[in-house]
Structures are given as C-alpha cells and as structure tokens.
C-alpha cells in the first residue's frame, strides 16, 4: 500500500519496511496486533508514557478503514430481504473481508460449521464489531479469572471505580463520572413496556435484571441512545490520530507478519517476519523492549507454536498453547411481523437447563442505529414500517473445550505456508434438552411480543461473531495457564499476551469490553502512571 498522506513526511511514522522501523528504535514496548486488545493497550501506554518512551505497533494488514465501518460513507446492504438503507452493515462487511482459517483434516463434521476468520487490517475486528458492551457478571468472573483481575476489573463495591467502567469511558469517549451509554449508572432509559413483555417471557428461566444493552459509541443522545450520527468505537481512530498528529512516541509497521520469535536466556530476543512476497525473512532485535502478542485467538498461539514457546516454559505450565479453542453456542430467531415497538435492545442473564446464557432481544431491529432516519426516533414519517424486525439472540457461557485446538499444518515446515494455523474443532452440542428449552423460550418471547408464527430457531456457526477464546489462557480457579494474572507468559521475562486467547472460558456476553479493560490494566502494568508507580514498583516502569 502506498498511502500518499502517511508517506509525505518522515514524522508520520507509519511504515511497511522492517528496516525503517528498526532505525527508529530502540523501543520500550512492542505490540503485535492492533485490534481490540492491542489497540487499546497502545492507547494506554501512550496515555501513561512520557516523551522519551517509544512504542512499536506491528499489524499484519494495512489500512482498510480509517474508523469503524458504521462511521463511514458506504453502501447499505439488504438484510435478509428487508429494505436496504438500515441495519447493521458491519456484519456484511465482516463476512466479506474476513480471511477464513483452514480446518485440520481430522476435524469431523459437526452441527456448527466453522464460519470465522481473521481481519488483517489496522484496527482488526474493532472495525466491524457490534458495539455491544455488556458486563460479564461478577459471579462468572470469580469462577474463572484470577482474584487480582476480578478485583481490578469488577471493583470492590463502587462500580464507578472499576476497570470495566474505565473501559466504557474509553469506548464512549466519556469524561470521569459521566457515561453516555444505555444502562450506564447515570442514564435514565425510558422503556415503553417491552421490558415487561420480556420479563414475563423469562419467568421460568431464572432471569436477572433486564437492562438496555450498553453501546461502545460516543454522541449518545436521550431519549434514544441508540441513535448517533458517528462515534462507533474502533481502535483505529486513536492510532491514526496519533500517527497523523506526529506523536513520535508511536511507530506503526503495516503489512508485515510476525511469524515467530527467537528466545535467548528466557527472553524474547528477536522478532522474525515473513515478507508478504516471500522474497526474504527480515528480523528485528527487540533489545530491552517488552513484547506483547495481541494477534488474536488463532494467530497468537500460531506464533507461539512456531517459536516453540513451550520448550522455554516451566514444566507445570507446558502443553496448553493452542488448546481449548472455544466459541460460545449461539442461538437466534427473527420475525418481521413486530409492530409498535421502539428501537431498543434489551439484555438479561438467564439459565437454560442450569447453563448460564445472555439473552438479547432487539426490537425495531432493522432500524438499529437508525441509519437513514434524520429524526433519530427510529420511525418512518408515518410511524409504521412493515420491515420492523424482532431479533432474539441467546449466547451461552461455556467451559473451554479441551478437544479443540489451534495447531500448525506442519510442526517442522520447510516453507512458511506449511506453518499456517489449522483449526481442529471437535465441537459437541450441548444436548437435546437444551435445544428443546431454547425453542420453548423463543416461542414464549414471540408470543409476548404479539407474534403468532412459531420462531425458526437457528444454531449459529462456530466463530460467527469472532468470540473464540482460550488458546493462551490465563491461570485461575480452573487451573494452570499459559500466562499469569499480569498476562505475562510463564517463564519468559518480557513476553505478554493481550487478546481473547487469554480468556479462561467463553462468556455469554460480548467479551470486547472485558478485553479492553484487560488491555488498559496491562498498559498500567507496563507503563504505570505516577499514581500507580508505587503499586507496581518503580523498577517495572519501561
């Protein structure tokens, strides 16, 4: 990619050559991956750092979009036959731009076809994510995450001081003590009765408190916080802002893939790249830098496997890299015969046959975010629209699947392509009682919302919303992990991981908010601000 703007000045430190970024070193922190984890981490590092600290961000892709797709001028897509001009075009863009991974030949046919893929672009999946930022419940967090992470992210009593709330402020560009997002502690969302319908439908399912779904976007407006002209959160906005404002603390390397790393004396000594044209294999000495892998649940363990990381880890933490590839089971149902509901998305935790799940019900769904409606009320001029849609989305919380994994096509490859990741997915359905209970719940929701037709309930494919977790898990109540509670790889002094691969389970809620909070927390650890210097120790400031 030859980008005229970025290449006009040496002060725009965005490059496509390893040699170019090497000339601007040494670096204090090197981050591999610019998505929800890596991008938020870089933001926190720069927020905390002084002028003499330098960060290198490496992204396999280039610049596809300069911001979240919902903020851009773009075509509107026909959604399942509904009228074009509204709806969540990010889903269409994700499906068309993602690069599918290859399944291992041993993978058997399962009820959930693999439909995931990588977004190789600055910002990664944050360019197309759904913007939903529900909280994982504290009870679930305590069952899987180490206590120190639970304390820092979920807080101790006052939720305004928690790491999750800090992540919400980042995603909504909100100042301290004020958050513009549905369900926020300073919001007063006016419901019109739909929450009562949902409450009646979940009576038999141990439902929790019904809330409006939080959204990662600024410019929220009352009484309809789902209407905003722009402001959908993506890590790309901040990264390009820093690059174009000539913040010399940040250097970005685009279009180069880190294939593996070299270790010397229990430290990462060198990053090894594969030139996209396969003409050469450049490398970069890391010096005293801290290295953070944030390439995603598939590519991060692939880098670790190529590097034979397991050989350098303590005995009691070996054998976990790439294992536990898990994506929560997701069921959906939709109807186009909904009438008289406002534009709203409601969420509540339920139990289906003793399995926790997050239930999301979106009314007036094809006008969600109200694209094409200047009044921002989610209604056409006449106040009615036959394409008004009810969407029901049920995502289960699940343990990591020990039989599914990321592996290499050839553990000792003679060519780079043979070391690409292969996914071995041995997914087993949750069982017929779950299927029966899900269909019953969907039917009760349809009935309460005045829809007489029986719902067509569908089990979504594996990776359909890019929430795969577990392949570089953090240690915690469920056992050993690849990384410790500071996301540092066991036995390696300068290697960390910051993406969904560290999750020790697959939560029901969208994990993006929690990952962002983990990234901000890691940023404080690697480059603590003055208020945290004593907490982390002065000797750990990089």
PDB file of C-alpha atoms in Angstrom, residues 66-231:
ATOM      1  CA  UNK A  66      -9.825   4.661   8.986  1.00  0.00           C
ATOM      2  CA  UNK A  67     -12.601   4.129  11.559  1.00  0.00           C
ATOM      3  CA  UNK A  68     -15.465   1.772  12.424  1.00  0.00           C
ATOM      4  CA  UNK A  69     -17.436   0.983   9.278  1.00  0.00           C
ATOM      5  CA  UNK A  70     -20.621   2.464  10.779  1.00  0.00           C
ATOM      6  CA  UNK A  71     -18.893   5.870  10.843  1.00  0.00           C
ATOM      7  CA  UNK A  72     -18.094   5.852   7.126  1.00  0.00           C
ATOM      8  CA  UNK A  73     -19.841   6.650   3.889  1.00  0.00           C
ATOM      9  CA  UNK A  74     -20.677   3.233   2.492  1.00  0.00           C
ATOM     10  CA  UNK A  75     -23.362   1.302   0.626  1.00  0.00           C
ATOM     11  CA  UNK A  76     -26.267  -0.021   2.672  1.00  0.00           C
ATOM     12  CA  UNK A  77     -26.983  -3.707   2.340  1.00  0.00           C
ATOM     13  CA  UNK A  78     -30.150  -5.705   2.002  1.00  0.00           C
ATOM     14  CA  UNK A  79     -30.600  -7.650   5.250  1.00  0.00           C
ATOM     15  CA  UNK A  80     -32.408 -10.928   4.656  1.00  0.00           C
ATOM     16  CA  UNK A  81     -34.811  -9.376   2.187  1.00  0.00           C
ATOM     17  CA  UNK A  82     -35.649  -6.327   4.293  1.00  0.00           C
ATOM     18  CA  UNK A  83     -35.456  -2.870   2.790  1.00  0.00           C
ATOM     19  CA  UNK A  84     -31.886  -1.615   2.238  1.00  0.00           C
ATOM     20  CA  UNK A  85     -30.724   1.577   3.897  1.00  0.00           C
ATOM     21  CA  UNK A  86     -30.869   0.488   7.525  1.00  0.00           C
ATOM     22  CA  UNK A  87     -29.388  -2.073   9.810  1.00  0.00           C
ATOM     23  CA  UNK A  88     -26.047  -3.385  10.845  1.00  0.00           C
ATOM     24  CA  UNK A  89     -23.904  -3.243   7.756  1.00  0.00           C
ATOM     25  CA  UNK A  90     -20.859  -4.105   9.873  1.00  0.00           C
ATOM     26  CA  UNK A  91     -21.950  -7.761   9.762  1.00  0.00           C
ATOM     27  CA  UNK A  92     -21.934  -7.778   5.970  1.00  0.00           C
ATOM     28  CA  UNK A  93     -18.532  -6.087   5.827  1.00  0.00           C
ATOM     29  CA  UNK A  94     -17.038  -8.546   8.314  1.00  0.00           C
ATOM     30  CA  UNK A  95     -18.325 -11.533   6.335  1.00  0.00           C
ATOM     31  CA  UNK A  96     -16.880 -10.187   3.094  1.00  0.00           C
ATOM     32  CA  UNK A  97     -13.477  -9.000   4.347  1.00  0.00           C
ATOM     33  CA  UNK A  98     -12.511 -11.736   6.809  1.00  0.00           C
ATOM     34  CA  UNK A  99      -9.848 -14.254   5.768  1.00  0.00           C
ATOM     35  CA  UNK A 100     -11.008 -17.779   6.693  1.00  0.00           C
ATOM     36  CA  UNK A 101      -8.718 -20.107   8.580  1.00  0.00           C
ATOM     37  CA  UNK A 102      -8.175 -23.671   7.408  1.00  0.00           C
ATOM     38  CA  UNK A 103      -9.592 -26.620   9.276  1.00  0.00           C
ATOM     39  CA  UNK A 104      -7.421 -29.595  10.104  1.00  0.00           C
ATOM     40  CA  UNK A 105      -8.212 -32.680   8.039  1.00  0.00           C
ATOM     41  CA  UNK A 106      -9.039 -34.584  11.209  1.00  0.00           C
ATOM     42  CA  UNK A 107     -11.887 -32.198  12.042  1.00  0.00           C
ATOM     43  CA  UNK A 108     -15.199 -34.013  11.767  1.00  0.00           C
ATOM     44  CA  UNK A 109     -18.474 -32.585  10.557  1.00  0.00           C
ATOM     45  CA  UNK A 110     -20.353 -31.018  13.467  1.00  0.00           C
ATOM     46  CA  UNK A 111     -23.687 -29.233  13.839  1.00  0.00           C
ATOM     47  CA  UNK A 112     -21.732 -25.950  13.905  1.00  0.00           C
ATOM     48  CA  UNK A 113     -19.863 -25.224  10.706  1.00  0.00           C
ATOM     49  CA  UNK A 114     -16.788 -23.025  11.124  1.00  0.00           C
ATOM     50  CA  UNK A 115     -17.564 -19.570   9.708  1.00  0.00           C
ATOM     51  CA  UNK A 116     -14.938 -17.363  11.403  1.00  0.00           C
ATOM     52  CA  UNK A 117     -11.903 -15.628  10.007  1.00  0.00           C
ATOM     53  CA  UNK A 118      -9.213 -13.010  10.526  1.00  0.00           C
ATOM     54  CA  UNK A 119      -9.428  -9.291   9.818  1.00  0.00           C
ATOM     55  CA  UNK A 120      -5.965  -8.329   8.633  1.00  0.00           C
ATOM     56  CA  UNK A 121      -6.198  -4.551   8.878  1.00  0.00           C
ATOM     57  CA  UNK A 122      -5.265  -1.731  11.225  1.00  0.00           C
ATOM     58  CA  UNK A 123      -7.878  -1.994  13.970  1.00  0.00           C
ATOM     59  CA  UNK A 124      -8.680  -5.638  13.257  1.00  0.00           C
ATOM     60  CA  UNK A 125     -12.118  -6.811  14.340  1.00  0.00           C
ATOM     61  CA  UNK A 126     -12.759  -3.462  16.064  1.00  0.00           C
ATOM     62  CA  UNK A 127     -13.574  -2.071  12.594  1.00  0.00           C
ATOM     63  CA  UNK A 128     -16.728  -4.187  12.368  1.00  0.00           C
ATOM     64  CA  UNK A 129     -17.764  -5.222  15.865  1.00  0.00           C
ATOM     65  CA  UNK A 130     -21.377  -4.979  17.063  1.00  0.00           C
ATOM     66  CA  UNK A 131     -20.634  -2.212  19.651  1.00  0.00           C
ATOM     67  CA  UNK A 132     -22.348  -4.245  22.377  1.00  0.00           C
ATOM     68  CA  UNK A 133     -20.579  -3.840  25.716  1.00  0.00           C
ATOM     69  CA  UNK A 134     -22.452  -5.894  28.326  1.00  0.00           C
ATOM     70  CA  UNK A 135     -20.702  -6.723  31.583  1.00  0.00           C
ATOM     71  CA  UNK A 136     -19.722 -10.283  32.360  1.00  0.00           C
ATOM     72  CA  UNK A 137     -21.356 -10.962  35.715  1.00  0.00           C
ATOM     73  CA  UNK A 138     -19.057 -10.914  38.746  1.00  0.00           C
ATOM     74  CA  UNK A 139     -20.148 -14.440  39.675  1.00  0.00           C
ATOM     75  CA  UNK A 140     -18.902 -15.814  36.350  1.00  0.00           C
ATOM     76  CA  UNK A 141     -15.686 -13.775  36.545  1.00  0.00           C
ATOM     77  CA  UNK A 142     -14.907 -15.127  40.026  1.00  0.00           C
ATOM     78  CA  UNK A 143     -15.357 -18.696  38.781  1.00  0.00           C
ATOM     79  CA  UNK A 144     -12.715 -18.340  36.043  1.00  0.00           C
ATOM     80  CA  UNK A 145     -10.454 -15.276  36.310  1.00  0.00           C
ATOM     81  CA  UNK A 146      -7.741 -14.942  38.990  1.00  0.00           C
ATOM     82  CA  UNK A 147      -8.798 -12.851  42.019  1.00  0.00           C
ATOM     83  CA  UNK A 148      -6.495  -9.936  41.150  1.00  0.00           C
ATOM     84  CA  UNK A 149      -8.170  -9.482  37.760  1.00  0.00           C
ATOM     85  CA  UNK A 150     -11.629  -9.714  39.307  1.00  0.00           C
ATOM     86  CA  UNK A 151     -10.662  -7.063  41.859  1.00  0.00           C
ATOM     87  CA  UNK A 152      -9.211  -4.674  39.289  1.00  0.00           C
ATOM     88  CA  UNK A 153     -11.914  -5.057  36.631  1.00  0.00           C
ATOM     89  CA  UNK A 154     -15.072  -5.570  38.667  1.00  0.00           C
ATOM     90  CA  UNK A 155     -14.038  -3.415  41.611  1.00  0.00           C
ATOM     91  CA  UNK A 156     -14.850  -3.725  45.251  1.00  0.00           C
ATOM     92  CA  UNK A 157     -18.286  -2.289  45.807  1.00  0.00           C
ATOM     93  CA  UNK A 158     -18.363   1.050  43.963  1.00  0.00           C
ATOM     94  CA  UNK A 159     -18.730   0.230  40.281  1.00  0.00           C
ATOM     95  CA  UNK A 160     -17.708   3.719  39.142  1.00  0.00           C
ATOM     96  CA  UNK A 161     -14.109   2.913  40.033  1.00  0.00           C
ATOM     97  CA  UNK A 162     -13.867  -0.458  38.321  1.00  0.00           C
ATOM     98  CA  UNK A 163     -11.661  -1.318  35.369  1.00  0.00           C
ATOM     99  CA  UNK A 164     -14.737  -2.170  33.322  1.00  0.00           C
ATOM    100  CA  UNK A 165     -16.182   1.296  33.822  1.00  0.00           C
ATOM    101  CA  UNK A 166     -12.854   2.796  32.788  1.00  0.00           C
ATOM    102  CA  UNK A 167     -13.050   0.736  29.590  1.00  0.00           C
ATOM    103  CA  UNK A 168     -16.571   2.018  28.985  1.00  0.00           C
ATOM    104  CA  UNK A 169     -15.277   5.592  29.249  1.00  0.00           C
ATOM    105  CA  UNK A 170     -12.653   4.824  26.615  1.00  0.00           C
ATOM    106  CA  UNK A 171     -15.197   3.265  24.273  1.00  0.00           C
ATOM    107  CA  UNK A 172     -17.716   6.087  24.696  1.00  0.00           C
ATOM    108  CA  UNK A 173     -15.191   8.931  24.910  1.00  0.00           C
ATOM    109  CA  UNK A 174     -16.818   9.920  28.187  1.00  0.00           C
ATOM    110  CA  UNK A 175     -15.303  12.118  30.911  1.00  0.00           C
ATOM    111  CA  UNK A 176     -14.910  10.929  34.509  1.00  0.00           C
ATOM    112  CA  UNK A 177     -18.147  10.466  36.475  1.00  0.00           C
ATOM    113  CA  UNK A 178     -20.297  10.594  33.345  1.00  0.00           C
ATOM    114  CA  UNK A 179     -21.042   7.925  30.772  1.00  0.00           C
ATOM    115  CA  UNK A 180     -23.290   8.276  27.753  1.00  0.00           C
ATOM    116  CA  UNK A 181     -24.354   4.721  27.111  1.00  0.00           C
ATOM    117  CA  UNK A 182     -27.564   2.762  27.666  1.00  0.00           C
ATOM    118  CA  UNK A 183     -27.657   1.134  31.057  1.00  0.00           C
ATOM    119  CA  UNK A 184     -24.872   3.342  32.383  1.00  0.00           C
ATOM    120  CA  UNK A 185     -25.067   4.407  36.021  1.00  0.00           C
ATOM    121  CA  UNK A 186     -26.016   7.985  35.065  1.00  0.00           C
ATOM    122  CA  UNK A 187     -28.557   7.058  32.382  1.00  0.00           C
ATOM    123  CA  UNK A 188     -32.340   7.156  32.742  1.00  0.00           C
ATOM    124  CA  UNK A 189     -33.607   4.999  29.883  1.00  0.00           C
ATOM    125  CA  UNK A 190     -37.338   5.315  29.276  1.00  0.00           C
ATOM    126  CA  UNK A 191     -38.856   1.943  28.415  1.00  0.00           C
ATOM    127  CA  UNK A 192     -42.279   1.641  26.806  1.00  0.00           C
ATOM    128  CA  UNK A 193     -43.378  -1.760  28.054  1.00  0.00           C
ATOM    129  CA  UNK A 194     -41.141  -4.078  26.054  1.00  0.00           C
ATOM    130  CA  UNK A 195     -39.124  -4.917  29.138  1.00  0.00           C
ATOM    131  CA  UNK A 196     -42.309  -6.129  30.847  1.00  0.00           C
ATOM    132  CA  UNK A 197     -43.035  -8.430  27.914  1.00  0.00           C
ATOM    133  CA  UNK A 198     -39.544  -9.859  28.179  1.00  0.00           C
ATOM    134  CA  UNK A 199     -39.837 -10.207  31.951  1.00  0.00           C
ATOM    135  CA  UNK A 200     -42.964 -12.335  31.565  1.00  0.00           C
ATOM    136  CA  UNK A 201     -41.308 -14.498  28.891  1.00  0.00           C
ATOM    137  CA  UNK A 202     -38.315 -15.418  31.097  1.00  0.00           C
ATOM    138  CA  UNK A 203     -40.269 -16.239  34.250  1.00  0.00           C
ATOM    139  CA  UNK A 204     -39.210 -19.898  34.165  1.00  0.00           C
ATOM    140  CA  UNK A 205     -35.569 -19.214  33.334  1.00  0.00           C
ATOM    141  CA  UNK A 206     -34.142 -17.596  36.497  1.00  0.00           C
ATOM    142  CA  UNK A 207     -33.779 -14.302  34.706  1.00  0.00           C
ATOM    143  CA  UNK A 208     -31.752 -11.498  36.227  1.00  0.00           C
ATOM    144  CA  UNK A 209     -32.218  -7.745  35.882  1.00  0.00           C
ATOM    145  CA  UNK A 210     -33.294  -6.610  32.413  1.00  0.00           C
ATOM    146  CA  UNK A 211     -31.128  -3.780  31.123  1.00  0.00           C
ATOM    147  CA  UNK A 212     -30.700  -1.784  27.973  1.00  0.00           C
ATOM    148  CA  UNK A 213     -27.633  -3.057  26.141  1.00  0.00           C
ATOM    149  CA  UNK A 214     -24.600  -0.842  26.571  1.00  0.00           C
ATOM    150  CA  UNK A 215     -23.108   0.507  23.336  1.00  0.00           C
ATOM    151  CA  UNK A 216     -19.477   1.400  22.617  1.00  0.00           C
ATOM    152  CA  UNK A 217     -20.045   4.736  20.890  1.00  0.00           C
ATOM    153  CA  UNK A 218     -19.909   8.422  21.654  1.00  0.00           C
ATOM    154  CA  UNK A 219     -22.547  11.026  20.759  1.00  0.00           C
ATOM    155  CA  UNK A 220     -25.276   9.096  22.588  1.00  0.00           C
ATOM    156  CA  UNK A 221     -28.493  11.095  22.860  1.00  0.00           C
ATOM    157  CA  UNK A 222     -31.549  10.870  25.076  1.00  0.00           C
ATOM    158  CA  UNK A 223     -34.239   9.612  24.966  1.00  0.00           C
ATOM    159  CA  UNK A 224     -32.925   7.307  22.234  1.00  0.00           C
ATOM    160  CA  UNK A 225     -29.265   6.462  22.983  1.00  0.00           C
ATOM    161  CA  UNK A 226     -29.067   4.072  20.033  1.00  0.00           C
ATOM    162  CA  UNK A 227     -29.121   6.977  17.615  1.00  0.00           C
ATOM    163  CA  UNK A 228     -25.790   8.561  16.791  1.00  0.00           C
ATOM    164  CA  UNK A 229     -24.507  10.082  13.537  1.00  0.00           C
ATOM    165  CA  UNK A 230     -20.992   8.782  14.142  1.00  0.00           C
ATOM    166  CA  UNK A 231     -18.758   7.792  17.006  1.00  0.00           C
TER     167      UNK A 231
END
